[in-house]
Tab-separated table of C-alpha atoms in Angstrom:
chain	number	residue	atom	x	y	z
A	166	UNK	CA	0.000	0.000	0.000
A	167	UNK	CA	1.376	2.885	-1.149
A	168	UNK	CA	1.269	5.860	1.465
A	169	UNK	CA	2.983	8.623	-1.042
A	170	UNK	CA	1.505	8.835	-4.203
A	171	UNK	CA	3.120	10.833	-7.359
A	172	UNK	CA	0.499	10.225	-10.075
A	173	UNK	CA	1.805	12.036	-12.926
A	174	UNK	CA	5.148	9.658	-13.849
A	175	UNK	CA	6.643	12.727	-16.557
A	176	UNK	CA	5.453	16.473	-17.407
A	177	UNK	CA	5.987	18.373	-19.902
A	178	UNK	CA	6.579	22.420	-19.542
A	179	UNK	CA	7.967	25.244	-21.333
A	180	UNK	CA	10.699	27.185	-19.999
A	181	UNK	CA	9.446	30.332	-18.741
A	182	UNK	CA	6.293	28.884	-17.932
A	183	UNK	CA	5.041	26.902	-14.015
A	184	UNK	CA	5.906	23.838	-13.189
A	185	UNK	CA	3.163	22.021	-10.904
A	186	UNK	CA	4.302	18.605	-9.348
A	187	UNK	CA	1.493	17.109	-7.275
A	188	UNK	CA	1.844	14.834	-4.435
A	189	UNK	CA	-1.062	12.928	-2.431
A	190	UNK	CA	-0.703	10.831	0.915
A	191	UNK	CA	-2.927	8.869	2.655
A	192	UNK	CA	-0.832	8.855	6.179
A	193	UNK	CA	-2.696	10.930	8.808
A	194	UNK	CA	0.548	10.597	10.702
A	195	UNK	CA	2.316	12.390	8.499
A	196	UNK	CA	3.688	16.016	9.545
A	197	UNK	CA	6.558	16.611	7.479
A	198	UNK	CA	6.563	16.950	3.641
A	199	UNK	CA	9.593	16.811	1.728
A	200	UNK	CA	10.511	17.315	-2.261
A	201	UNK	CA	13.834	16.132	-3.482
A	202	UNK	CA	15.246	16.215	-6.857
A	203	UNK	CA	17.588	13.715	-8.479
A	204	UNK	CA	19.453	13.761	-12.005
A	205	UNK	CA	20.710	10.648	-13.114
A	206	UNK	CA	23.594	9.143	-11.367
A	207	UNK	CA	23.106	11.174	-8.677
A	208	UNK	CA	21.503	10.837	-4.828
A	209	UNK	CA	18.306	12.872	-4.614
A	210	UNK	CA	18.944	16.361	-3.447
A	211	UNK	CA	16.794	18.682	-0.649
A	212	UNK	CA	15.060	21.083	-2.564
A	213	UNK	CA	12.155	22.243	0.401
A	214	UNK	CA	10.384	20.872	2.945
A	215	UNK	CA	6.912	21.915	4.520
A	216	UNK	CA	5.783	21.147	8.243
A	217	UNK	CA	1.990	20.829	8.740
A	218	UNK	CA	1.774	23.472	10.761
A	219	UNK	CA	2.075	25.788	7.743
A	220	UNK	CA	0.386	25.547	4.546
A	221	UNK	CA	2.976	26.913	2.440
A	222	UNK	CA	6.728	27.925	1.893
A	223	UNK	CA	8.632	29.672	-0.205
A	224	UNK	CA	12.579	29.314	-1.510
A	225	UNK	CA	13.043	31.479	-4.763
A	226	UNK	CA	11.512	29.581	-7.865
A	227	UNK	CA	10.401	27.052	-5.527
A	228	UNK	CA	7.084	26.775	-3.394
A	229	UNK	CA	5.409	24.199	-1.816
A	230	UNK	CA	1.607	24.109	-0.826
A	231	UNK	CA	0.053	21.788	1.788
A	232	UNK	CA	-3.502	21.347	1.961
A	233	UNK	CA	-3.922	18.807	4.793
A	234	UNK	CA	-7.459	18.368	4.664
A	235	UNK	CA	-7.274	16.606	1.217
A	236	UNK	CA	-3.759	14.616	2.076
A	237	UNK	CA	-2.144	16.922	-1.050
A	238	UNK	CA	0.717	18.630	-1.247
A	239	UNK	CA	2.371	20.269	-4.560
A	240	UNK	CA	5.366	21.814	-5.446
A	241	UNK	CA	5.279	24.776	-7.796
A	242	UNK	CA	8.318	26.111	-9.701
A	243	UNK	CA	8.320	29.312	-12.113
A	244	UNK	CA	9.486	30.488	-14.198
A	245	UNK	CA	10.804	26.919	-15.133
A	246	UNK	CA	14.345	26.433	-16.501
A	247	UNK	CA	16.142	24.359	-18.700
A	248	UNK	CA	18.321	22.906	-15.474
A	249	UNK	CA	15.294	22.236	-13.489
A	250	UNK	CA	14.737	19.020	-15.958
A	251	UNK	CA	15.045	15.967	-13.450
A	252	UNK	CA	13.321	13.471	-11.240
A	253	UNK	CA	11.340	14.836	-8.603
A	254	UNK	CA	10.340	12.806	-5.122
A	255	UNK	CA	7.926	13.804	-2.844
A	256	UNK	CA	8.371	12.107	0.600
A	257	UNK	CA	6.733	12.757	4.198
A	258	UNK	CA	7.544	11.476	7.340
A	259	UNK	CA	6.469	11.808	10.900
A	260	UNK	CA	8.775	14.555	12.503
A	261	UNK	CA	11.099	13.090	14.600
A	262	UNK	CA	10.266	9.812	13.906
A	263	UNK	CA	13.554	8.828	12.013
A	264	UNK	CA	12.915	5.144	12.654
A	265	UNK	CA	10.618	5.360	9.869
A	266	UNK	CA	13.176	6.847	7.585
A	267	UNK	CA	11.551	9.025	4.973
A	268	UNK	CA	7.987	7.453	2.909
A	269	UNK	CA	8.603	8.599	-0.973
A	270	UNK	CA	6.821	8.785	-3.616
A	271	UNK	CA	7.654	7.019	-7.618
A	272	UNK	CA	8.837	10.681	-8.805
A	273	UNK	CA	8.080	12.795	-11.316
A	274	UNK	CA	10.014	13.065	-14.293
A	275	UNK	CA	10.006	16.552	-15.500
A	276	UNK	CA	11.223	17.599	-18.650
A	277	UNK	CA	11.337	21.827	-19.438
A	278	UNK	CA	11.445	22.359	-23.107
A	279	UNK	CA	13.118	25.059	-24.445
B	72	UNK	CA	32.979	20.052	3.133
B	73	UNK	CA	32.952	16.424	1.332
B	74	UNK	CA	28.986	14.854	0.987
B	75	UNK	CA	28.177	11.304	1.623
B	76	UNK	CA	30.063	8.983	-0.586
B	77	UNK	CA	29.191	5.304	-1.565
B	78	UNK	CA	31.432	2.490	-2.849
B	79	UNK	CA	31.213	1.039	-5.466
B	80	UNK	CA	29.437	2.785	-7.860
B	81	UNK	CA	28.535	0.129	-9.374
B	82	UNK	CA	28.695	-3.921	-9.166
B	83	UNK	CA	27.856	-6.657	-11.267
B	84	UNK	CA	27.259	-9.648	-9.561
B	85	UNK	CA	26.007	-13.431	-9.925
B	86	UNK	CA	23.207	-14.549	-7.919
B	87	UNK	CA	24.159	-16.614	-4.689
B	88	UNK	CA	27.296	-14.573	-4.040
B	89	UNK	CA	27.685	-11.865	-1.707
B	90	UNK	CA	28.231	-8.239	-1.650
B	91	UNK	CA	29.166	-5.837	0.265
B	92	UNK	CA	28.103	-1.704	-0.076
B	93	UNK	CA	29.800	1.011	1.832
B	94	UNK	CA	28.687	4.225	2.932
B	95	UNK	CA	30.517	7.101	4.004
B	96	UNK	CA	28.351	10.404	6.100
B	97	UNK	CA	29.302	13.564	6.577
B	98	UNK	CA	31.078	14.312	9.307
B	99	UNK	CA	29.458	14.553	12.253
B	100	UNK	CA	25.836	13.219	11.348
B	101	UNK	CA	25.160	10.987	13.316
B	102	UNK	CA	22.155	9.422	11.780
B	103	UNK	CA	22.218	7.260	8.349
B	104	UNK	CA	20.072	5.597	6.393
B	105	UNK	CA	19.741	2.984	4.015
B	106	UNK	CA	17.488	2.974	1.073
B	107	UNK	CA	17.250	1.252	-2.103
B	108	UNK	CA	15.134	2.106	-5.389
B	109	UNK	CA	14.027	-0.813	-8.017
B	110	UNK	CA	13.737	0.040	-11.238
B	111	UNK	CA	11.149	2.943	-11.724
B	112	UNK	CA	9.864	3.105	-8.143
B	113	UNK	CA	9.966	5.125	-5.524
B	114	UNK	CA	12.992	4.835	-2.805
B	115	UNK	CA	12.301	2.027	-0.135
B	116	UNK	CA	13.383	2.569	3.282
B	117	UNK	CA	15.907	-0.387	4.321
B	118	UNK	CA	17.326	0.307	7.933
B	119	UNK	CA	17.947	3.467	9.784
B	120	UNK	CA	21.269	4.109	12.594
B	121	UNK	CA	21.119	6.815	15.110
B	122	UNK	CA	24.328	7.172	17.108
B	123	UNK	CA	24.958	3.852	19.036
B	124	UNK	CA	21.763	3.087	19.336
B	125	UNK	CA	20.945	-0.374	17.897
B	126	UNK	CA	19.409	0.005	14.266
B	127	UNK	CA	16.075	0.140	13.153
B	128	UNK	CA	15.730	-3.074	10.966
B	129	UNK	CA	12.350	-3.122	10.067
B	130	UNK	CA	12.235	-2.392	6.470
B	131	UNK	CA	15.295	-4.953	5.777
B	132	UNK	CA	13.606	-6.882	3.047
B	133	UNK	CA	14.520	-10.145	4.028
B	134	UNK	CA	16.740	-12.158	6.862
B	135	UNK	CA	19.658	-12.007	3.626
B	136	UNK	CA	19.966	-8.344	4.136
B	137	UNK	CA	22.105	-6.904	7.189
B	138	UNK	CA	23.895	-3.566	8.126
B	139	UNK	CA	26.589	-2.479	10.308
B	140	UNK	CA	27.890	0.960	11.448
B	141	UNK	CA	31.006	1.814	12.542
B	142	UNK	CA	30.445	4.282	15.905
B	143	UNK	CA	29.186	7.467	13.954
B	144	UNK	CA	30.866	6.646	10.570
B	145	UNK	CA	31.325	4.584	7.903
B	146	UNK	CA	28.525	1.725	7.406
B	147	UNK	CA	28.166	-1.408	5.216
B	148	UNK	CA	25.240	-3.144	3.863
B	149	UNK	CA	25.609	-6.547	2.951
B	150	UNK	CA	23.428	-8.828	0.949
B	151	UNK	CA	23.699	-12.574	0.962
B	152	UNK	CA	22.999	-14.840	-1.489
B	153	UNK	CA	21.777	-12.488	-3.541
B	154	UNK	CA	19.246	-13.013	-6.271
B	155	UNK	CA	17.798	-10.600	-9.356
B	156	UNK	CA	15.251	-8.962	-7.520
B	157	UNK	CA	17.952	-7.451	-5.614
B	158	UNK	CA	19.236	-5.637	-8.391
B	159	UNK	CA	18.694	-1.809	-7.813
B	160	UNK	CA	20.325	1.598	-7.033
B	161	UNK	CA	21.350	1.341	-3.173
B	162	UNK	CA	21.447	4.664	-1.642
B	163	UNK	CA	22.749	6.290	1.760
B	164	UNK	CA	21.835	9.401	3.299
B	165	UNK	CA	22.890	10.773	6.752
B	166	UNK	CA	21.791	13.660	8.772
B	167	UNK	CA	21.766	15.860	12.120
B	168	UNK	CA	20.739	13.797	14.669
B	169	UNK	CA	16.815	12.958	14.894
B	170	UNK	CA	15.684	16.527	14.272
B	171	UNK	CA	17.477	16.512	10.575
B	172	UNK	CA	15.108	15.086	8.597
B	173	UNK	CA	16.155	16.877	5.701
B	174	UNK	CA	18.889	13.446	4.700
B	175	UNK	CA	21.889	14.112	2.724
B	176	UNK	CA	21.639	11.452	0.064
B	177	UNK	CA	25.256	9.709	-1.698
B	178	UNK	CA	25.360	9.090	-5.249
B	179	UNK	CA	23.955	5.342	-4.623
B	180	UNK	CA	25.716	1.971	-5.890
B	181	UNK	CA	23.786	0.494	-8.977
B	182	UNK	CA	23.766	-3.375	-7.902
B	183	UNK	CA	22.958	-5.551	-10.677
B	184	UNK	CA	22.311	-9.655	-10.193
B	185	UNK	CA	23.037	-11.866	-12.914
């Protein structure tokens, strides 16, 4: 049973335009949200993280919106560049709880086209 | 300062031999994780260390899979016997103590079972 669910396996944007990566869980436990981003060969990378207490935050190009009621959480990026072309994972945890390691999602491929 | 690092980057091996994955944190984290990704999923928690506590084997796939850790530093993860559906990216992460749940991620060590 999969607790983080990335529907959308690839998207498609134009550079310039907003990226929107979407993100449901089904974990009422859940408290802290967390996108990374991985290129090939390469670990996954922190890009922003949300707590529940907050329904959303803001780094640059990068926000992320939590809407608890409905278990959803997305991650917005504009204007989208060329270099933001990778694998995104969205993964949630319970804070503190570190025995649990971190639930992710499939990922997102996102391609920006020029 | 140096990120986590993994060894090898990649192995090829037969099924029903052994192998053996390193992991090296940065300094001073005293947490690490384990995590492996099949092709396209998501990543799969595997076993978590926090200082000397004992581990946190719960998501160890199977009684073929065991970890070590070295004090606060380097750890191995070793897989016996090990068969195809092994095959995957095996990646480490480490972070600050319980609070850090943003995890530092290596570049992973592509395992493949022939």
């Amino acid at each position: 049973d999969q607790q983080v669910k990335q529907n959308s396996p690839s998207l498609s944007v134009q550079e310039g335009r907003i990226s929107i990566l979407n993100c449901d869980y089904t974990n009422s436990m859940f408290d802290y949200f967390l996108w990374y981003k991985k290129y090939p060969a390469e670990g996954p990378t922190f890009l922003i993280s949300i707590s529940s207490i907050k329904d959303k935050n803001e780094d640059g190009r990068f926000t992320v919106f939590l809407n608890k009621s409905a278990k959803h959480l997305s991650l917005h990026i504009v204007p989208s560049q060329p270099g933001d072309s990778a694998v995104y994972f969205c993964a949630a945890t319970v804070s503190g709880g570190g025995a649990d390691g971190l639930t992710f999602g499939k990922g997102t491929h996102l391609i920006i086209q020029p | 300062g140096a990120g986590v690092s993994q060894s090898p980057s990649n192995k090829v091996t037969e099924k029903g031999k052994d192998v053996e994955l390193r992991c090296d944190p940065i300094s001073g984290h005293t947490a690490l994780y384990w995590y492996r990704q099949r092709l396209g999923q998501g990543l799969e928690f595997l076993i978590y260390f926090q200082g000397n506590s004992a581990p946190d084997k719960s998501g160890l796939p199977s009684d073929r899979f065991s970890a070590e850790r070295t004090g606060e530093s380097v750890s191995t993860l070793t897989i016996q016997r090990t068969q195809q559906e092994d095959s995957a990216v095996y990646l480490c992460a480490s972070s600050l103590e319980l609070a850090g749940v943003e995890q530092y991620f290596g570049p992973g060590t592509r395992l493949t079972v022939t």
